[in-house]
Amino acid sequence: MKTTQIILVFLATALSLSAGTLKVGATPVPAAEILEFAKPILAKKGVQLIVQNFTDYVTPDVSLNEGSSDANLYQHKPFLEKMNHDRRFKLVSIAPIYVVPLGFYSKKYKNVADIKDRAIIAMPNDPTNYSRALILLHDHGIIKLKDPTNIDSTEFDIIENPKKFKFKQVEAAMLPKVLDGIDAAVINANYALQAGMSIKQAFFHENGKSIYTNVLASREDNQNNPDITTLKEVLLSPEVKQFILQKYHGEIIPVP
């Protein structure tokens, strides 16, 4: 082997060994897709990104807390804080990245006004998104909450329910699948997108001013990891924001 070839092989090996490896948990849409787009950008900055796909909202935080992941991207801050409180995790928000709007959908009715009395409305079963769904319904006049600023609202905080709707809690990922068999559902846009649905099909939905912005998260003891800082910078870069806007056509909203 020629000296030049030996040097090139040595340099390539040295670069691969020096590159940091970052394992980041994500739900498939849009988080994993955004991370896959960011992967080659990160590689140029010396960070090898491994995207870990999860299909529910709990396991990614469990994995992060246990150290099987270095960071994750899929949850909003109120959910993260709830997980910390309930499970005594020490997870932290690194930066807000995008909003996944909740929408109110039905395949049975074309107008909200047509939904019958005592109809069954499916809602996400995790506490923060259940409260969030109730607030969305309050904001659009479907129900009235005692205090719509209370992000821990439950069905016991409903003071007016004119049509006596019945709320059924369902695992968030399953909501698009049960929509055919119920009257309506409040669905997270990521799961709606996975099911081939559009936010444009919703009767109404959250906007970019939602407090439920999805964040890049890590553990308290790992938040200053320089590779995570690099990932944050890439996720907030104009290239990634443009990707989100072009790919999701307003269905997913990047932070300003």
PDB file of N, CA, C and O in Angstrom, residues 101-106 109-110 112 136 179 185-187 189 192 197-206 251:
ATOM      1  N   PRO A 101     -49.752  20.279  16.285  1.00  0.00           N
ATOM      2  CA  PRO A 101     -51.077  20.714  16.743  1.00  0.00           C
ATOM      3  C   PRO A 101     -52.036  19.551  17.014  1.00  0.00           C
ATOM      4  O   PRO A 101     -52.062  18.564  16.282  1.00  0.00           O
ATOM      5  N   LEU A 102     -52.818  19.695  18.065  1.00  0.00           N
ATOM      6  CA  LEU A 102     -53.952  18.801  18.285  1.00  0.00           C
ATOM      7  C   LEU A 102     -55.090  19.264  17.388  1.00  0.00           C
ATOM      8  O   LEU A 102     -55.309  20.469  17.230  1.00  0.00           O
ATOM      9  N   GLY A 103     -55.816  18.311  16.810  1.00  0.00           N
ATOM     10  CA  GLY A 103     -56.970  18.652  15.991  1.00  0.00           C
ATOM     11  C   GLY A 103     -58.185  17.833  16.379  1.00  0.00           C
ATOM     12  O   GLY A 103     -58.057  16.744  16.953  1.00  0.00           O
ATOM     13  N   PHE A 104     -59.370  18.351  16.070  1.00  0.00           N
ATOM     14  CA  PHE A 104     -60.633  17.669  16.365  1.00  0.00           C
ATOM     15  C   PHE A 104     -61.191  17.109  15.057  1.00  0.00           C
ATOM     16  O   PHE A 104     -61.540  17.865  14.141  1.00  0.00           O
ATOM     17  N   TYR A 105     -61.249  15.774  14.954  1.00  0.00           N
ATOM     18  CA  TYR A 105     -61.584  15.088  13.701  1.00  0.00           C
ATOM     19  C   TYR A 105     -62.851  14.234  13.837  1.00  0.00           C
ATOM     20  O   TYR A 105     -63.193  13.764  14.925  1.00  0.00           O
ATOM     21  N   SER A 106     -63.493  14.013  12.702  1.00  0.00           N
ATOM     22  CA  SER A 106     -64.589  13.049  12.626  1.00  0.00           C
ATOM     23  C   SER A 106     -64.702  12.533  11.196  1.00  0.00           C
ATOM     24  O   SER A 106     -64.488  13.287  10.251  1.00  0.00           O
ATOM     25  N   TYR A 109     -69.179  12.895  10.731  1.00  0.00           N
ATOM     26  CA  TYR A 109     -69.883  14.170  10.587  1.00  0.00           C
ATOM     27  C   TYR A 109     -69.057  15.160   9.768  1.00  0.00           C
ATOM     28  O   TYR A 109     -67.829  15.138   9.812  1.00  0.00           O
ATOM     29  N   LYS A 110     -69.754  16.028   9.040  1.00  0.00           N
ATOM     30  CA  LYS A 110     -69.072  17.043   8.236  1.00  0.00           C
ATOM     31  C   LYS A 110     -68.975  18.388   8.948  1.00  0.00           C
ATOM     32  O   LYS A 110     -68.160  19.237   8.579  1.00  0.00           O
ATOM     33  N   VAL A 112     -69.254  20.345  13.019  1.00  0.00           N
ATOM     34  CA  VAL A 112     -69.293  20.155  14.473  1.00  0.00           C
ATOM     35  C   VAL A 112     -70.733  20.222  14.981  1.00  0.00           C
ATOM     36  O   VAL A 112     -71.139  19.430  15.837  1.00  0.00           O
ATOM     37  N   LEU A 136     -58.537  22.535  24.306  1.00  0.00           N
ATOM     38  CA  LEU A 136     -58.855  22.795  22.901  1.00  0.00           C
ATOM     39  C   LEU A 136     -60.368  22.838  22.692  1.00  0.00           C
ATOM     40  O   LEU A 136     -60.891  23.734  22.014  1.00  0.00           O
ATOM     41  N   LEU A 179     -61.070   5.983  15.024  1.00  0.00           N
ATOM     42  CA  LEU A 179     -61.939   7.063  14.549  1.00  0.00           C
ATOM     43  C   LEU A 179     -63.137   6.549  13.755  1.00  0.00           C
ATOM     44  O   LEU A 179     -64.230   7.127  13.839  1.00  0.00           O
ATOM     45  N   ALA A 185     -62.821  12.526  17.469  1.00  0.00           N
ATOM     46  CA  ALA A 185     -61.636  12.329  18.297  1.00  0.00           C
ATOM     47  C   ALA A 185     -60.727  13.549  18.235  1.00  0.00           C
ATOM     48  O   ALA A 185     -60.688  14.253  17.222  1.00  0.00           O
ATOM     49  N   VAL A 186     -60.013  13.771  19.327  1.00  0.00           N
ATOM     50  CA  VAL A 186     -58.960  14.780  19.356  1.00  0.00           C
ATOM     51  C   VAL A 186     -57.645  14.024  19.156  1.00  0.00           C
ATOM     52  O   VAL A 186     -57.297  13.152  19.951  1.00  0.00           O
ATOM     53  N   ILE A 187     -56.944  14.360  18.062  1.00  0.00           N
ATOM     54  CA  ILE A 187     -55.782  13.568  17.650  1.00  0.00           C
ATOM     55  C   ILE A 187     -54.546  14.439  17.500  1.00  0.00           C
ATOM     56  O   ILE A 187     -54.618  15.542  16.939  1.00  0.00           O
ATOM     57  N   ALA A 189     -51.252  15.652  15.763  1.00  0.00           N
ATOM     58  CA  ALA A 189     -50.962  15.733  14.330  1.00  0.00           C
ATOM     59  C   ALA A 189     -49.947  14.703  13.868  1.00  0.00           C
ATOM     60  O   ALA A 189     -50.002  14.232  12.737  1.00  0.00           O
ATOM     61  N   ALA A 192     -51.895  11.629  13.284  1.00  0.00           N
ATOM     62  CA  ALA A 192     -52.782  11.875  12.143  1.00  0.00           C
ATOM     63  C   ALA A 192     -51.999  11.763  10.837  1.00  0.00           C
ATOM     64  O   ALA A 192     -52.449  11.129   9.870  1.00  0.00           O
ATOM     65  N   MET A 197     -53.734  11.285   7.398  1.00  0.00           N
ATOM     66  CA  MET A 197     -54.730  12.342   7.589  1.00  0.00           C
ATOM     67  C   MET A 197     -54.041  13.704   7.571  1.00  0.00           C
ATOM     68  O   MET A 197     -52.844  13.813   7.829  1.00  0.00           O
ATOM     69  N   SER A 198     -54.798  14.732   7.295  1.00  0.00           N
ATOM     70  CA  SER A 198     -54.277  16.092   7.256  1.00  0.00           C
ATOM     71  C   SER A 198     -54.967  16.955   8.301  1.00  0.00           C
ATOM     72  O   SER A 198     -56.153  16.761   8.604  1.00  0.00           O
ATOM     73  N   ILE A 199     -54.227  17.916   8.851  1.00  0.00           N
ATOM     74  CA  ILE A 199     -54.812  18.850   9.798  1.00  0.00           C
ATOM     75  C   ILE A 199     -55.942  19.643   9.144  1.00  0.00           C
ATOM     76  O   ILE A 199     -56.852  20.135   9.813  1.00  0.00           O
ATOM     77  N   LYS A 200     -55.901  19.709   7.815  1.00  0.00           N
ATOM     78  CA  LYS A 200     -56.949  20.428   7.074  1.00  0.00           C
ATOM     79  C   LYS A 200     -58.297  19.697   7.166  1.00  0.00           C
ATOM     80  O   LYS A 200     -59.344  20.278   6.880  1.00  0.00           O
ATOM     81  N   GLN A 201     -58.261  18.423   7.533  1.00  0.00           N
ATOM     82  CA  GLN A 201     -59.496  17.654   7.694  1.00  0.00           C
ATOM     83  C   GLN A 201     -60.144  17.886   9.060  1.00  0.00           C
ATOM     84  O   GLN A 201     -61.295  17.480   9.271  1.00  0.00           O
ATOM     85  N   ALA A 202     -59.394  18.489   9.973  1.00  0.00           N
ATOM     86  CA  ALA A 202     -59.916  18.714  11.319  1.00  0.00           C
ATOM     87  C   ALA A 202     -60.961  19.829  11.315  1.00  0.00           C
ATOM     88  O   ALA A 202     -60.882  20.767  10.523  1.00  0.00           O
ATOM     89  N   PHE A 203     -61.939  19.723  12.207  1.00  0.00           N
ATOM     90  CA  PHE A 203     -62.910  20.810  12.374  1.00  0.00           C
ATOM     91  C   PHE A 203     -62.180  22.075  12.835  1.00  0.00           C
ATOM     92  O   PHE A 203     -62.484  23.174  12.399  1.00  0.00           O
ATOM     93  N   PHE A 204     -61.232  21.883  13.747  1.00  0.00           N
ATOM     94  CA  PHE A 204     -60.389  22.983  14.237  1.00  0.00           C
ATOM     95  C   PHE A 204     -59.137  22.369  14.860  1.00  0.00           C
ATOM     96  O   PHE A 204     -59.087  21.169  15.139  1.00  0.00           O
ATOM     97  N   HIS A 205     -58.131  23.207  15.071  1.00  0.00           N
ATOM     98  CA  HIS A 205     -56.865  22.708  15.610  1.00  0.00           C
ATOM     99  C   HIS A 205     -56.105  23.836  16.289  1.00  0.00           C
ATOM    100  O   HIS A 205     -56.440  25.015  16.142  1.00  0.00           O
ATOM    101  N   GLU A 206     -55.060  23.456  17.020  1.00  0.00           N
ATOM    102  CA  GLU A 206     -54.193  24.449  17.664  1.00  0.00           C
ATOM    103  C   GLU A 206     -53.393  25.202  16.605  1.00  0.00           C
ATOM    104  O   GLU A 206     -53.238  24.737  15.476  1.00  0.00           O
ATOM    105  N   GLU A 251     -48.602  21.543   8.559  1.00  0.00           N
ATOM    106  CA  GLU A 251     -49.156  20.563   9.492  1.00  0.00           C
ATOM    107  C   GLU A 251     -48.324  20.521  10.782  1.00  0.00           C
ATOM    108  O   GLU A 251     -48.845  20.302  11.871  1.00  0.00           O
TER     109      GLU A 251
END
